[in-house]
PDB file of C-alpha atoms in Angstrom:
ATOM      1  CA  MET A1337     -61.498 -31.477 -95.422  1.00  0.00           C
ATOM      2  CA  ALA A1338     -63.635 -28.614 -94.082  1.00  0.00           C
ATOM      3  CA  ALA A1339     -63.003 -29.739 -90.502  1.00  0.00           C
ATOM      4  CA  ASP A1340     -59.240 -29.342 -91.027  1.00  0.00           C
ATOM      5  CA  ALA A1341     -59.561 -25.691 -92.138  1.00  0.00           C
ATOM      6  CA  PRO A1342     -60.142 -24.247 -88.622  1.00  0.00           C
ATOM      7  CA  LYS A1343     -57.179 -26.230 -87.274  1.00  0.00           C
ATOM      8  CA  ALA A1344     -54.905 -24.927 -90.040  1.00  0.00           C
ATOM      9  CA  LYS A1345     -56.096 -21.375 -89.436  1.00  0.00           C
ATOM     10  CA  ALA A1346     -55.520 -21.708 -85.660  1.00  0.00           C
ATOM     11  CA  ALA A1347     -52.000 -23.063 -86.272  1.00  0.00           C
ATOM     12  CA  ALA A1348     -51.224 -20.118 -88.563  1.00  0.00           C
ATOM     13  CA  VAL A1349     -52.458 -17.652 -85.941  1.00  0.00           C
ATOM     14  CA  ASP A1350     -50.332 -19.339 -83.256  1.00  0.00           C
ATOM     15  CA  GLU A1351     -47.205 -19.035 -85.428  1.00  0.00           C
ATOM     16  CA  GLU A1352     -47.881 -15.343 -86.153  1.00  0.00           C
ATOM     17  CA  ASP A1353     -48.623 -14.628 -82.499  1.00  0.00           C
ATOM     18  CA  ALA A1354     -45.345 -16.147 -81.300  1.00  0.00           C
ATOM     19  CA  THR A1355     -44.079 -12.926 -79.758  1.00  0.00           C
ATOM     20  CA  PRO A1356     -41.661 -13.538 -76.891  1.00  0.00           C
ATOM     21  CA  ASP A1357     -42.850 -12.948 -73.347  1.00  0.00           C
ATOM     22  CA  PRO A1358     -41.623  -9.721 -71.753  1.00  0.00           C
ATOM     23  CA  ASN A1359     -38.477 -10.261 -69.698  1.00  0.00           C
ATOM     24  CA  THR A1360     -37.652  -6.636 -68.880  1.00  0.00           C
ATOM     25  CA  ILE A1361     -39.550  -4.012 -66.884  1.00  0.00           C
ATOM     26  CA  VAL A1362     -39.246  -0.287 -67.532  1.00  0.00           C
ATOM     27  CA  LEU A1363     -40.423   1.941 -64.684  1.00  0.00           C
ATOM     28  CA  GLN A1364     -40.381   5.634 -63.916  1.00  0.00           C
ATOM     29  CA  GLY A1365     -39.569   6.832 -60.436  1.00  0.00           C
ATOM     30  CA  LEU A1366     -40.453  10.302 -59.173  1.00  0.00           C
ATOM     31  CA  ASN A1367     -39.013  11.915 -56.057  1.00  0.00           C
ATOM     32  CA  LYS A1368     -41.888  14.223 -55.075  1.00  0.00           C
ATOM     33  CA  VAL A1369     -39.651  16.360 -52.841  1.00  0.00           C
ATOM     34  CA  THR A1370     -36.933  17.151 -55.383  1.00  0.00           C
ATOM     35  CA  GLY A1371     -38.981  16.644 -58.553  1.00  0.00           C
ATOM     36  CA  HIS A1372     -36.260  14.324 -59.884  1.00  0.00           C
ATOM     37  CA  ILE A1373     -37.487  11.690 -62.369  1.00  0.00           C
ATOM     38  CA  SER A1374     -35.526   8.504 -63.031  1.00  0.00           C
ATOM     39  CA  LYS A1375     -36.007   5.712 -65.537  1.00  0.00           C
ATOM     40  CA  LEU A1376     -35.515   2.266 -63.999  1.00  0.00           C
ATOM     41  CA  GLU A1377     -34.948  -0.820 -66.148  1.00  0.00           C
ATOM     42  CA  GLY A1378     -34.130  -4.389 -65.307  1.00  0.00           C
ATOM     43  CA  PRO A1379     -34.927  -8.064 -65.781  1.00  0.00           C
ATOM     44  CA  ILE A1380     -38.097  -9.473 -64.253  1.00  0.00           C
ATOM     45  CA  GLY A1381     -37.391 -10.898 -60.799  1.00  0.00           C
ATOM     46  CA  THR A1382     -34.381  -8.716 -59.985  1.00  0.00           C
ATOM     47  CA  VAL A1383     -34.173  -5.921 -57.423  1.00  0.00           C
ATOM     48  CA  LEU A1384     -34.297  -2.341 -58.692  1.00  0.00           C
ATOM     49  CA  ARG A1385     -33.400   0.469 -56.288  1.00  0.00           C
ATOM     50  CA  PHE A1386     -34.940   3.936 -56.226  1.00  0.00           C
ATOM     51  CA  GLY A1387     -34.097   6.065 -53.213  1.00  0.00           C
ATOM     52  CA  ASN A1388     -34.711   3.854 -50.204  1.00  0.00           C
ATOM     53  CA  LEU A1389     -37.142   1.636 -52.131  1.00  0.00           C
ATOM     54  CA  GLU A1390     -36.469  -1.885 -53.378  1.00  0.00           C
ATOM     55  CA  ILE A1391     -38.670  -2.846 -56.311  1.00  0.00           C
ATOM     56  CA  ILE A1392     -39.067  -6.369 -57.659  1.00  0.00           C
ATOM     57  CA  ALA A1393     -41.201  -6.963 -60.761  1.00  0.00           C
ATOM     58  CA  ARG A1394     -42.655 -10.441 -60.302  1.00  0.00           C
ATOM     59  CA  ARG A1395     -44.617 -10.508 -63.591  1.00  0.00           C
ATOM     60  CA  CYS A1396     -44.928  -8.261 -66.616  1.00  0.00           C
ATOM     61  CA  TRP A1397     -47.652  -8.303 -69.267  1.00  0.00           C
ATOM     62  CA  LYS A1398     -48.019  -6.409 -72.527  1.00  0.00           C
ATOM     63  CA  SER A1399     -51.124  -6.263 -74.702  1.00  0.00           C
ATOM     64  CA  SER A1400     -51.017  -7.545 -78.259  1.00  0.00           C
ATOM     65  CA  PRO A1401     -50.474  -4.974 -81.038  1.00  0.00           C
ATOM     66  CA  GLU A1402     -54.110  -5.261 -82.183  1.00  0.00           C
ATOM     67  CA  GLU A1403     -55.434  -4.224 -78.757  1.00  0.00           C
ATOM     68  CA  ARG A1404     -55.356  -0.924 -76.902  1.00  0.00           C
ATOM     69  CA  PRO A1405     -51.773  -0.309 -75.683  1.00  0.00           C
ATOM     70  CA  GLU A1406     -51.346  -1.538 -72.129  1.00  0.00           C
ATOM     71  CA  ASN A1407     -48.547  -2.734 -69.892  1.00  0.00           C
ATOM     72  CA  ALA A1408     -49.158  -4.247 -66.478  1.00  0.00           C
ATOM     73  CA  ALA A1409     -46.671  -5.349 -63.858  1.00  0.00           C
ATOM     74  CA  LEU A1410     -46.999  -7.248 -60.610  1.00  0.00           C
ATOM     75  CA  LEU A1411     -44.702  -5.258 -58.329  1.00  0.00           C
ATOM     76  CA  GLU A1412     -43.420  -5.889 -54.839  1.00  0.00           C
ATOM     77  CA  ILE A1413     -42.051  -2.705 -53.263  1.00  0.00           C
ATOM     78  CA  SER A1414     -40.273  -2.555 -49.916  1.00  0.00           C
ATOM     79  CA  GLU A1415     -38.983   0.450 -48.021  1.00  0.00           C
ATOM     80  CA  LEU A1416     -35.563   0.252 -46.399  1.00  0.00           C
ATOM     81  CA  LYS A1417     -34.987   2.203 -43.193  1.00  0.00           C
ATOM     82  CA  PRO A1418     -31.646   2.203 -41.328  1.00  0.00           C
ATOM     83  CA  GLY A1419     -31.630  -0.178 -38.382  1.00  0.00           C
ATOM     84  CA  GLU A1420     -34.960  -1.775 -39.377  1.00  0.00           C
ATOM     85  CA  ALA A1421     -35.997  -4.776 -41.407  1.00  0.00           C
ATOM     86  CA  PRO A1422     -37.326  -3.976 -44.912  1.00  0.00           C
ATOM     87  CA  GLN A1423     -41.033  -3.141 -44.785  1.00  0.00           C
ATOM     88  CA  LYS A1424     -43.251  -4.246 -47.685  1.00  0.00           C
ATOM     89  CA  ILE A1425     -45.313  -1.188 -48.644  1.00  0.00           C
ATOM     90  CA  PHE A1426     -46.866  -2.341 -51.932  1.00  0.00           C
ATOM     91  CA  LEU A1427     -47.748  -5.650 -53.570  1.00  0.00           C
ATOM     92  CA  GLY A1428     -50.044  -5.553 -56.559  1.00  0.00           C
ATOM     93  CA  TRP A1429     -50.573  -4.878 -60.237  1.00  0.00           C
ATOM     94  CA  MET A1430     -49.791  -1.466 -61.718  1.00  0.00           C
ATOM     95  CA  PHE A1431     -51.059  -0.446 -65.155  1.00  0.00           C
ATOM     96  CA  SER A1432     -49.321   1.931 -67.562  1.00  0.00           C
ATOM     97  CA  SER A1433     -52.581   3.362 -68.915  1.00  0.00           C
ATOM     98  CA  SER A1434     -54.109   3.966 -65.466  1.00  0.00           C
ATOM     99  CA  PRO A1435     -51.361   4.738 -62.930  1.00  0.00           C
ATOM    100  CA  GLY A1436     -53.877   6.037 -60.381  1.00  0.00           C
ATOM    101  CA  LEU A1437     -55.921   2.828 -60.423  1.00  0.00           C
ATOM    102  CA  SER A1438     -53.463   0.866 -58.299  1.00  0.00           C
ATOM    103  CA  GLY A1439     -50.472   2.851 -57.215  1.00  0.00           C
ATOM    104  CA  LEU A1440     -47.880   3.215 -54.533  1.00  0.00           C
ATOM    105  CA  GLU A1441     -48.989   5.486 -51.704  1.00  0.00           C
ATOM    106  CA  HIS A1442     -45.787   7.000 -50.374  1.00  0.00           C
ATOM    107  CA  PRO A1443     -45.070  10.544 -49.129  1.00  0.00           C
ATOM    108  CA  VAL A1444     -41.793  10.898 -51.064  1.00  0.00           C
ATOM    109  CA  TYR A1445     -41.751   8.457 -53.998  1.00  0.00           C
ATOM    110  CA  ASP A1446     -44.018   7.615 -56.903  1.00  0.00           C
ATOM    111  CA  ILE A1447     -43.510   4.631 -59.224  1.00  0.00           C
ATOM    112  CA  THR A1448     -45.141   4.252 -62.651  1.00  0.00           C
ATOM    113  CA  VAL A1449     -45.001   1.369 -65.139  1.00  0.00           C
ATOM    114  CA  LEU A1450     -43.790   2.526 -68.554  1.00  0.00           C
ATOM    115  CA  ALA A1451     -43.306  -0.716 -70.479  1.00  0.00           C
ATOM    116  CA  CYS A1452     -42.813  -4.459 -70.486  1.00  0.00           C
ATOM    117  CA  GLU A1453     -40.265  -5.415 -73.110  1.00  0.00           C
ATOM    118  CA  ALA A1454     -38.834  -8.597 -74.558  1.00  0.00           C
ATOM    119  CA  ARG A1455     -35.079  -8.194 -74.909  1.00  0.00           C
ATOM    120  CA  GLU A1456     -32.472 -10.663 -76.065  1.00  0.00           C
ATOM    121  CA  ASP A1457     -30.209  -9.717 -73.152  1.00  0.00           C
ATOM    122  CA  PRO A1458     -32.337  -8.209 -70.361  1.00  0.00           C
ATOM    123  CA  GLU A1459     -29.221  -7.522 -68.262  1.00  0.00           C
ATOM    124  CA  LYS A1460     -28.119  -4.851 -70.736  1.00  0.00           C
ATOM    125  CA  SER A1461     -29.820  -1.483 -70.860  1.00  0.00           C
ATOM    126  CA  ASP A1462     -30.998  -0.122 -74.209  1.00  0.00           C
ATOM    127  CA  LYS A1463     -28.812   2.936 -73.605  1.00  0.00           C
ATOM    128  CA  PRO A1464     -25.496   2.990 -75.471  1.00  0.00           C
ATOM    129  CA  GLU A1465     -22.330   2.986 -73.368  1.00  0.00           C
ATOM    130  CA  LYS A1466     -20.902   5.979 -75.224  1.00  0.00           C
ATOM    131  CA  PRO A1467     -22.880   8.651 -77.046  1.00  0.00           C
ATOM    132  CA  ALA A1468     -22.962   8.011 -80.774  1.00  0.00           C
ATOM    133  CA  GLU A1469     -20.818  10.378 -82.760  1.00  0.00           C
ATOM    134  CA  LYS A1470     -22.632  12.501 -85.288  1.00  0.00           C
ATOM    135  CA  SER A1471     -21.354  12.420 -88.825  1.00  0.00           C
ATOM    136  CA  ASP A1472     -21.363  15.602 -90.863  1.00  0.00           C
ATOM    137  CA  LYS A1473     -21.830  13.938 -94.234  1.00  0.00           C
ATOM    138  CA  LYS A1474     -23.589  16.165 -96.727  1.00  0.00           C
TER     139      LYS A1474
END
């Protein structure tokens, strides 16, 4: 009976830890020339555009709630120039807690990982289509 206790405990931990894998990447793009910041969101594996950059998140990882908050993404970034084939300028892991550890080196653009999220419909943004109306109930 004592030998079954660790198995039961492991099964209970597996059921509690059944959080869905992240399927959506949330990035921040900075245009260093204009100072304009944009939030980029999309499903893993799709192309996100920022300026003349094409960004594809190949993998996304999020730490468990008990651990120090961390998001990491395997990003492939290509630069598009008119009349030229796309040039891959970055392929590697970026970390939300340490953006300088492994980052894009580009004279105009900066990309930072904000979050890896599990959404029911990753195609839809978390932003509402229309601003919510405020009610003046008192």
